[in-house]
PDB file of C-alpha atoms in Angstrom:
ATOM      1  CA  UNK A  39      31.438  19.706  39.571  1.00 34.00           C
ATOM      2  CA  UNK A  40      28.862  19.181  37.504  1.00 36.00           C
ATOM      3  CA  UNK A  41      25.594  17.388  39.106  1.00 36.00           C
ATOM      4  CA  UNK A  42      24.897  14.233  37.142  1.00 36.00           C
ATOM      5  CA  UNK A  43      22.294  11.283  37.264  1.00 39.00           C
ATOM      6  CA  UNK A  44      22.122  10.167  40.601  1.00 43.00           C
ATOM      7  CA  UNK A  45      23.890   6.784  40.717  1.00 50.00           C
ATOM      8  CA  UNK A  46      22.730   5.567  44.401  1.00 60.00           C
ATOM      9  CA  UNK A  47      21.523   6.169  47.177  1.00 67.00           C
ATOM     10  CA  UNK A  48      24.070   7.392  50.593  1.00 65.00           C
ATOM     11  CA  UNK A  49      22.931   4.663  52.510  1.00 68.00           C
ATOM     12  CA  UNK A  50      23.359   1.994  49.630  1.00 69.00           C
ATOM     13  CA  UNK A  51      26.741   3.402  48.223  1.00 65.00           C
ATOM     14  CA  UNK A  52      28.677   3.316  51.935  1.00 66.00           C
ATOM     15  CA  UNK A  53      27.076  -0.424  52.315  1.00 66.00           C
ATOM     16  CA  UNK A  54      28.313  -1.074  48.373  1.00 59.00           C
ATOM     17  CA  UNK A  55      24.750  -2.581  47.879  1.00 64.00           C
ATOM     18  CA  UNK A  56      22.946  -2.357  44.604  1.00 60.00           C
ATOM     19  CA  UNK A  57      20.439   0.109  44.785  1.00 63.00           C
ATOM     20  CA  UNK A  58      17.754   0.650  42.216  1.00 55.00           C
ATOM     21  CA  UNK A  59      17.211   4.206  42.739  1.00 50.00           C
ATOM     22  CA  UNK A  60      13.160   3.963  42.986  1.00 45.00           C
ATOM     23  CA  UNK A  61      11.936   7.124  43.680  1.00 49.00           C
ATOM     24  CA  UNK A  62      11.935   9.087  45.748  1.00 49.00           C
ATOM     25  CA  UNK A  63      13.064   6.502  47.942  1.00 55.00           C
ATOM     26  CA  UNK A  64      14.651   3.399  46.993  1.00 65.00           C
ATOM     27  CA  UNK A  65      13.114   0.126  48.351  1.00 63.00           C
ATOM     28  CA  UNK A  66      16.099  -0.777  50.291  1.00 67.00           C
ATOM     29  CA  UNK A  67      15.836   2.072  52.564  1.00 69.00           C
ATOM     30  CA  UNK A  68      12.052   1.757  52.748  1.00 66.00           C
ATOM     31  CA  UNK A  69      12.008  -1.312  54.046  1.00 69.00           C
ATOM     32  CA  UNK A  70      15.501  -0.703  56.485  1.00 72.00           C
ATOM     33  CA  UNK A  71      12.699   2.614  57.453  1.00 68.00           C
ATOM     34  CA  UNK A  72      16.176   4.817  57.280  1.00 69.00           C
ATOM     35  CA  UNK A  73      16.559   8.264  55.911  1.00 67.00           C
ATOM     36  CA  UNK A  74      17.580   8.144  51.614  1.00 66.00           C
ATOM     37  CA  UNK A  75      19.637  10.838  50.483  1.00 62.00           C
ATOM     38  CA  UNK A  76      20.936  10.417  46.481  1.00 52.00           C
ATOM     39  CA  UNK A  77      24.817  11.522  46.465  1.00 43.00           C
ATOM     40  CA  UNK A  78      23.897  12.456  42.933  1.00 40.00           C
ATOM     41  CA  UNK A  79      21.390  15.093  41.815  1.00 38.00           C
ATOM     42  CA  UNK A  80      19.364  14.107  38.369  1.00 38.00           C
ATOM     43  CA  UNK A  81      19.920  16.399  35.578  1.00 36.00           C
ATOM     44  CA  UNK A  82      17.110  18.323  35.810  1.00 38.00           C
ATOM     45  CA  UNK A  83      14.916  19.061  38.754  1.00 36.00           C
ATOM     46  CA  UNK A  84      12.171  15.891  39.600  1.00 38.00           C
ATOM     47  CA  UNK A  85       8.759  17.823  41.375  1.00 37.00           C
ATOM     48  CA  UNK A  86       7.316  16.463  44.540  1.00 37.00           C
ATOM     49  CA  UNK A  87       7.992  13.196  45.944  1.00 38.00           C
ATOM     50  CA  UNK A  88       5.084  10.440  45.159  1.00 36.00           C
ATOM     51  CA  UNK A  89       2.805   8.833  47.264  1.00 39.00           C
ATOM     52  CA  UNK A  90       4.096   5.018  47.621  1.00 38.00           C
ATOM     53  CA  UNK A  91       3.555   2.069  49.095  1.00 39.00           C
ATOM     54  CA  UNK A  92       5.819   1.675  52.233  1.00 35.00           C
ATOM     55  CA  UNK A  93       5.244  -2.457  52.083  1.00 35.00           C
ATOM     56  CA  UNK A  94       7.293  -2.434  48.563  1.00 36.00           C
ATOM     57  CA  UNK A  95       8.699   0.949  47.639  1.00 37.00           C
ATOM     58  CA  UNK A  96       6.621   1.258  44.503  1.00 35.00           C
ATOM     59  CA  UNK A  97       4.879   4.180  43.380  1.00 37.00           C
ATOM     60  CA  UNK A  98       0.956   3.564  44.140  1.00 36.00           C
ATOM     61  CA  UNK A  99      -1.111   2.917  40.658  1.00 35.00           C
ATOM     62  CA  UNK A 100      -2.828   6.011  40.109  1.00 35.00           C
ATOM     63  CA  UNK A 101       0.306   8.269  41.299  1.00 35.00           C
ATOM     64  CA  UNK A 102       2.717   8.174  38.469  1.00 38.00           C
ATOM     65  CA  UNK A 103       5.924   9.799  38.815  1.00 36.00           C
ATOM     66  CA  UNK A 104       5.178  10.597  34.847  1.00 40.00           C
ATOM     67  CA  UNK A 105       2.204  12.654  35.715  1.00 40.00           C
ATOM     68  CA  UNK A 106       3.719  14.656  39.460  1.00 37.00           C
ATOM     69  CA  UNK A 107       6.029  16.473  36.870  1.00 36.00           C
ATOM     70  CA  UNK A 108       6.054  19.062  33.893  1.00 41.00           C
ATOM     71  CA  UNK A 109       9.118  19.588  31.675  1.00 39.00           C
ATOM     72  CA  UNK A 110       9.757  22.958  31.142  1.00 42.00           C
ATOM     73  CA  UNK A 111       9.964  22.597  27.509  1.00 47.00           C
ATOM     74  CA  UNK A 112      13.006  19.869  27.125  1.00 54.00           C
ATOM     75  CA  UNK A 113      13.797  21.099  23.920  1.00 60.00           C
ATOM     76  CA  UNK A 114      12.315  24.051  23.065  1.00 55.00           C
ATOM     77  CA  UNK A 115      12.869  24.323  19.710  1.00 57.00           C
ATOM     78  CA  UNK A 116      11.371  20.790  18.758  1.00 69.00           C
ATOM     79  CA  UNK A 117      14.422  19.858  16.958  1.00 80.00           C
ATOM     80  CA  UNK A 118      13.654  15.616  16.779  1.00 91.00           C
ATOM     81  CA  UNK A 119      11.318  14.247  14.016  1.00 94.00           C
ATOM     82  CA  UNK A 120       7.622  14.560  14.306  1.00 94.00           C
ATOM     83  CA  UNK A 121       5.454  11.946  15.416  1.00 96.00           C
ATOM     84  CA  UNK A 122       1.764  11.730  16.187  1.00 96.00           C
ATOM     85  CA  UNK A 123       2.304  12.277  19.708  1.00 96.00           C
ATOM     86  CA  UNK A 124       1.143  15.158  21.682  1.00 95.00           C
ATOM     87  CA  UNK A 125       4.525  17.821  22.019  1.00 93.00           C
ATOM     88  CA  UNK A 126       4.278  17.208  25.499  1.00 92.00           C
ATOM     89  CA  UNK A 127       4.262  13.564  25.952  1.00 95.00           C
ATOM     90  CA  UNK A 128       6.900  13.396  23.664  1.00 95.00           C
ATOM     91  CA  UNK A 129       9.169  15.767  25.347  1.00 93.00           C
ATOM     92  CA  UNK A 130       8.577  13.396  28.757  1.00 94.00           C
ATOM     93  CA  UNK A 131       9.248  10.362  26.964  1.00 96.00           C
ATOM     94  CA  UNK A 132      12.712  12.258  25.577  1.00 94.00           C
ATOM     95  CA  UNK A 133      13.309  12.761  29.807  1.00 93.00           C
ATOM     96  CA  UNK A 134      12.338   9.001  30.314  1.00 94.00           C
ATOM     97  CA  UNK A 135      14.837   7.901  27.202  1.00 95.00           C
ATOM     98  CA  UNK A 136      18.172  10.346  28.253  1.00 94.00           C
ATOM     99  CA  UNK A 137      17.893  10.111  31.914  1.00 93.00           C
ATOM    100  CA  UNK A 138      16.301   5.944  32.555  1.00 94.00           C
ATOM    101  CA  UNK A 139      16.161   4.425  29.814  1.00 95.00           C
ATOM    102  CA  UNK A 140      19.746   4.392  28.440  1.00 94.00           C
ATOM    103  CA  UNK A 141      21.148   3.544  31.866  1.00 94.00           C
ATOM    104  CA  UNK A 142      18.742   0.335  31.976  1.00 93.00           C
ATOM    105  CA  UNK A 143      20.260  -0.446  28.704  1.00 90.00           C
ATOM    106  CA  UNK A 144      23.883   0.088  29.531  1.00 92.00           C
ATOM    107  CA  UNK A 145      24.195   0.079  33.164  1.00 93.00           C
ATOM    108  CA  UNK A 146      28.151  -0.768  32.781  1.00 93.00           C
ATOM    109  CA  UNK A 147      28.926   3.421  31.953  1.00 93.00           C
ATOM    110  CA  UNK A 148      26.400   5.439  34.477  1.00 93.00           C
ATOM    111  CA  UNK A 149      28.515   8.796  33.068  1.00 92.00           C
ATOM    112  CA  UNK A 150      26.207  11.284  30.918  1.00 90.00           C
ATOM    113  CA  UNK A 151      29.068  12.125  28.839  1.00 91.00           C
ATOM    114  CA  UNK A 152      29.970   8.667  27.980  1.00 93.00           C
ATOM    115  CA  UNK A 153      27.565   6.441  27.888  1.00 94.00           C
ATOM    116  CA  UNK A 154      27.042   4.609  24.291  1.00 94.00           C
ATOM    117  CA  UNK A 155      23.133   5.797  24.260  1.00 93.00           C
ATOM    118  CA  UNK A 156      23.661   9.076  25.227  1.00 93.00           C
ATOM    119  CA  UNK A 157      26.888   9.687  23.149  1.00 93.00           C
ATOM    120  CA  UNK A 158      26.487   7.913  19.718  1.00 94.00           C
ATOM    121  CA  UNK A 159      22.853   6.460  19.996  1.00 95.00           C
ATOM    122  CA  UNK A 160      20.613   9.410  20.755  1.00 94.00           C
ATOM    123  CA  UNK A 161      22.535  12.281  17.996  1.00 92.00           C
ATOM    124  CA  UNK A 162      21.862   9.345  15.776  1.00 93.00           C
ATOM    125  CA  UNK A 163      18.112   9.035  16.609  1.00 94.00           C
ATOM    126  CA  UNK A 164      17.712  12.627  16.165  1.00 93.00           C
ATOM    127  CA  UNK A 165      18.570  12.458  12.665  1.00 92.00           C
ATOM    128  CA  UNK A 166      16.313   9.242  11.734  1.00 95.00           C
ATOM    129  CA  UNK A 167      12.490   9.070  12.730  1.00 96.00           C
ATOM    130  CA  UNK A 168      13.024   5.232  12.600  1.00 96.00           C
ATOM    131  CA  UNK A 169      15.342   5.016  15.260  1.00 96.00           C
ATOM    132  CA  UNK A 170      13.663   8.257  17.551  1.00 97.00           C
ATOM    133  CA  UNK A 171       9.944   6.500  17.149  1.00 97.00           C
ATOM    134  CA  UNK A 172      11.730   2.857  18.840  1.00 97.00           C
ATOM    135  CA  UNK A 173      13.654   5.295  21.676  1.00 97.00           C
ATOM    136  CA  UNK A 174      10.626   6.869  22.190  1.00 97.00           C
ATOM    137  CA  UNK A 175       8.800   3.467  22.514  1.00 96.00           C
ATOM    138  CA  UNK A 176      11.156   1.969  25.458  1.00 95.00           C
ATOM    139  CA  UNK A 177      10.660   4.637  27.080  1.00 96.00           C
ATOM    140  CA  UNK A 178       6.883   4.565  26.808  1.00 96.00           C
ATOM    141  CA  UNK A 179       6.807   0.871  27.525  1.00 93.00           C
ATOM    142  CA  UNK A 180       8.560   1.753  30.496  1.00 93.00           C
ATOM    143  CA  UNK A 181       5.924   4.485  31.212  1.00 94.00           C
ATOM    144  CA  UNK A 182       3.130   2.082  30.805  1.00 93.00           C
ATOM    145  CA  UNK A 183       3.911  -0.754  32.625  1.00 91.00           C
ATOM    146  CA  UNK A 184       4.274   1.703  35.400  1.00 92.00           C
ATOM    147  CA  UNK A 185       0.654   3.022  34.776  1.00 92.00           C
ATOM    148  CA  UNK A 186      -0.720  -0.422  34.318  1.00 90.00           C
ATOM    149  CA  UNK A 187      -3.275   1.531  32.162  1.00 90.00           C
ATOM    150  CA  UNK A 188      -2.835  -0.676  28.460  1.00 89.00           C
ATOM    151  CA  UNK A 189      -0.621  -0.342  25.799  1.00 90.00           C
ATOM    152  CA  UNK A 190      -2.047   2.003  23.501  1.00 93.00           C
ATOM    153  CA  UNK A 191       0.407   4.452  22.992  1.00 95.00           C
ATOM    154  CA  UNK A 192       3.639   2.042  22.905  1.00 94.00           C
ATOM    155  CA  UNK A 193       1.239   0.460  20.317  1.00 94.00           C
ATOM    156  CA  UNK A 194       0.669   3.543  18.125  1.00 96.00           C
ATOM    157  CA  UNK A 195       4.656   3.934  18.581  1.00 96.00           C
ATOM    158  CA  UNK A 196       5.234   0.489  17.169  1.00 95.00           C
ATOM    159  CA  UNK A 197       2.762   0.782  14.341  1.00 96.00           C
ATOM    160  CA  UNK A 198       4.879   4.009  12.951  1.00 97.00           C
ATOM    161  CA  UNK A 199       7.920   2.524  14.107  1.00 96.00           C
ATOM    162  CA  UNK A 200       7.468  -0.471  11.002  1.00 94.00           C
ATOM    163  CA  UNK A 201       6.245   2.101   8.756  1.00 95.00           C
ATOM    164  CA  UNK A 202       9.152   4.403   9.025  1.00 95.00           C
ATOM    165  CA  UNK A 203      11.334   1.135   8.554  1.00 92.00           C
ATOM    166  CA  UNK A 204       9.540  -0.348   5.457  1.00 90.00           C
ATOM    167  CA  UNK A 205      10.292   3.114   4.233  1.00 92.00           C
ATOM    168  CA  UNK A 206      13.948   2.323   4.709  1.00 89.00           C
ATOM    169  CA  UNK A 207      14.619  -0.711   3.633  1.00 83.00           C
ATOM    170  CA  UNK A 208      12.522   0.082   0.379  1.00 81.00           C
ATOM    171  CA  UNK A 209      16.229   1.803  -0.036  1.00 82.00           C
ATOM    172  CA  UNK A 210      19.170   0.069  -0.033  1.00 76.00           C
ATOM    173  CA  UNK A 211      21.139   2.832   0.580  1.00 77.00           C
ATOM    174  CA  UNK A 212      19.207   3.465   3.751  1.00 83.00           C
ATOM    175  CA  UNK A 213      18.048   0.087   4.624  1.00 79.00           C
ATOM    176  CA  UNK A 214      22.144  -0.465   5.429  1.00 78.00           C
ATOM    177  CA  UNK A 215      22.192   2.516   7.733  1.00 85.00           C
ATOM    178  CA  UNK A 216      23.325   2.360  11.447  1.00 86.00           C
ATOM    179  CA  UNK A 217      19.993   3.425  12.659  1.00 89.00           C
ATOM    180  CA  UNK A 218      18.356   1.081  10.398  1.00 90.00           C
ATOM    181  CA  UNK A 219      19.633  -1.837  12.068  1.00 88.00           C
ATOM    182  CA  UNK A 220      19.605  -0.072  15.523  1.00 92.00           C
ATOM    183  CA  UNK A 221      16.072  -0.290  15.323  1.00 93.00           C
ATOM    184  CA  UNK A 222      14.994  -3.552  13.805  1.00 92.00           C
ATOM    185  CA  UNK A 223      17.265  -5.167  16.762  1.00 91.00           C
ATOM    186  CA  UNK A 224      15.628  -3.253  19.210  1.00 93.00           C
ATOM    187  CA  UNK A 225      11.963  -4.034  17.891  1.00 93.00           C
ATOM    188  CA  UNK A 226      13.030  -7.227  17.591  1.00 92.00           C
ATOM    189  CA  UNK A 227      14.652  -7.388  21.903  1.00 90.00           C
ATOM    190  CA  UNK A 228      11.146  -4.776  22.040  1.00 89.00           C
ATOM    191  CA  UNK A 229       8.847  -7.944  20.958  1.00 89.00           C
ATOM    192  CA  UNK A 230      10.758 -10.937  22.444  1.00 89.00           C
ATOM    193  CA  UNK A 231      10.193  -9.093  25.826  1.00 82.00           C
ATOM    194  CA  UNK A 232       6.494  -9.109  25.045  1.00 84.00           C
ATOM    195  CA  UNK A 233       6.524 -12.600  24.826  1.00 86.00           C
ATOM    196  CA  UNK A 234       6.283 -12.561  20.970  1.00 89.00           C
ATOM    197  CA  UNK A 235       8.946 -14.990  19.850  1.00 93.00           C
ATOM    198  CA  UNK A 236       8.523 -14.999  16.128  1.00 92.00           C
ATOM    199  CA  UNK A 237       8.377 -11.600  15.582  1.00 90.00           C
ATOM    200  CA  UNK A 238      11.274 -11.262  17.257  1.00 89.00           C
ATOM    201  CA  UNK A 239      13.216 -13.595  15.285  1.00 92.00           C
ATOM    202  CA  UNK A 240      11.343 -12.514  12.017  1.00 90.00           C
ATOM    203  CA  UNK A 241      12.914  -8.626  12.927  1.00 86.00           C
ATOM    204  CA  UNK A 242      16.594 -10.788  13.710  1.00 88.00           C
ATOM    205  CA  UNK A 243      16.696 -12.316  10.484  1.00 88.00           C
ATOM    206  CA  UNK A 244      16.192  -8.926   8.820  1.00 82.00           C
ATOM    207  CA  UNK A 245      19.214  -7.770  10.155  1.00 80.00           C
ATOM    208  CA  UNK A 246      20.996 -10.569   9.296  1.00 85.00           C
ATOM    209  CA  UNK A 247      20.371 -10.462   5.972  1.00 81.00           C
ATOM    210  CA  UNK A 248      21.582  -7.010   5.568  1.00 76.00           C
ATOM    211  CA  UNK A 249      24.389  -8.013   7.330  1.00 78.00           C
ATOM    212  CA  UNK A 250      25.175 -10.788   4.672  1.00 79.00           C
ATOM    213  CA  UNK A 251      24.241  -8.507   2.143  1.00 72.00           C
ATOM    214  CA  UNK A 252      26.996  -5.808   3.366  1.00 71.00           C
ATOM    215  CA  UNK A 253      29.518  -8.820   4.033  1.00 74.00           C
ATOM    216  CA  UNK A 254      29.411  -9.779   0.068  1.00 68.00           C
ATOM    217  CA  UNK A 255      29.496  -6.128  -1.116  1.00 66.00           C
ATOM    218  CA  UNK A 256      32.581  -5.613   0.610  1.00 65.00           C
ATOM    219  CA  UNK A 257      34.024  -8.543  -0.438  1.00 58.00           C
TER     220      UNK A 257
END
């Protein structure tokens, strides 16, 4: 059988607890001070296990996960749009997106050949620079709020991520797009969780007017 993104942890799937596979241990089993043992192996192979703090199961500032391991070359032909990233910080936010992020996001399918992001989402970003520079930017919001070191990146990420969109909805016939509105929803849930509330609706009303706008052309 193929191995797939570990789901839980032993300990947490025979006590059918919630477990919120922290790693390399989850914080259930830290603080229980038992042995954790995934029933699933991830995808592809996760280097040495990081220094944490016992007290709360996190990783330690200082000791990211994101920095304890290399990608051998995710995709080595670089076949996603370009961005102003370095190729390898790029290729570990791809890791962060397919194997984290689109589980966060749709945690009701935890199969890697069925779930929504992985299936229909991702192919989708692959072919749009819009919608692979806001992927890219969960995941690195994810990455940096781990860090605790700013916001810089996720920042540089959001900047292209409007520019590619003003782009598209210069163009009707783009600004309708799937990916189109994939992304201004997601900048728009991106900015609400920053706390920035009118942004957030400014990006929702955007989509809503396309919608309207597609609602009387096929009327």
């Amino acid at each position: 059988m193929r191995p797939t993104l570990r789901r839980s942890c032993a300990a947490c799937a025979k006590s059918k607890s919630s477990c919120d596979l922290r790693i390399p241990r989850c914080s259930r089993c830290v603080k229980r001070k038992v042995h954790c043992t995934y029933t699933n192996e991830p995808l592809t192979t996760v280097a040495a296990p990081v220094q944490e703090d016992v007290r709360s199961g996190w990783p330690l500032r200082g000791s990211s996960i994101l920095n304890d391991y290399r990608l051998c070359s995710f995709d080595p032909f670089d076949s996603y749009p370009q961005t102003r990233l370095p190729r390898e910080h790029v290729q570990r936010l791809i890791h962060s997106f397919l194997h984290k992020i689109a589980f966060e996001y749709y945690p009701l399918d935890m199969s890697t050949t069925s779930n929504p992001f992985l299936v229909s989402w991702w192919p989708l970003a692959l072919g749009d620079p819009a919608l692979f520079h806001v992927s890219l930017q969960t995941a690195c919001l994810d990455e940096e709020l781990l860090t605790q070191r700013g916001f810089q990146t996720s920042e540089l990420l959001m900047a292209d991520s409007v520019a590619l969109l003003r782009r598209k909805i210069g163009d009707l016939s783009r600004a309708i797009q799937d990916g189109t509105m994939n992304s201004v929803i997601t900048l728009a849930a991106i900015e609400f969780g920053k706390g920035n509330i009118k942004i957030s609706e400014t990006h929702v009303d955007g989509v809503k007017r396309l919608r309207e706008w597609l609602a009387g052309k096929s009327a």
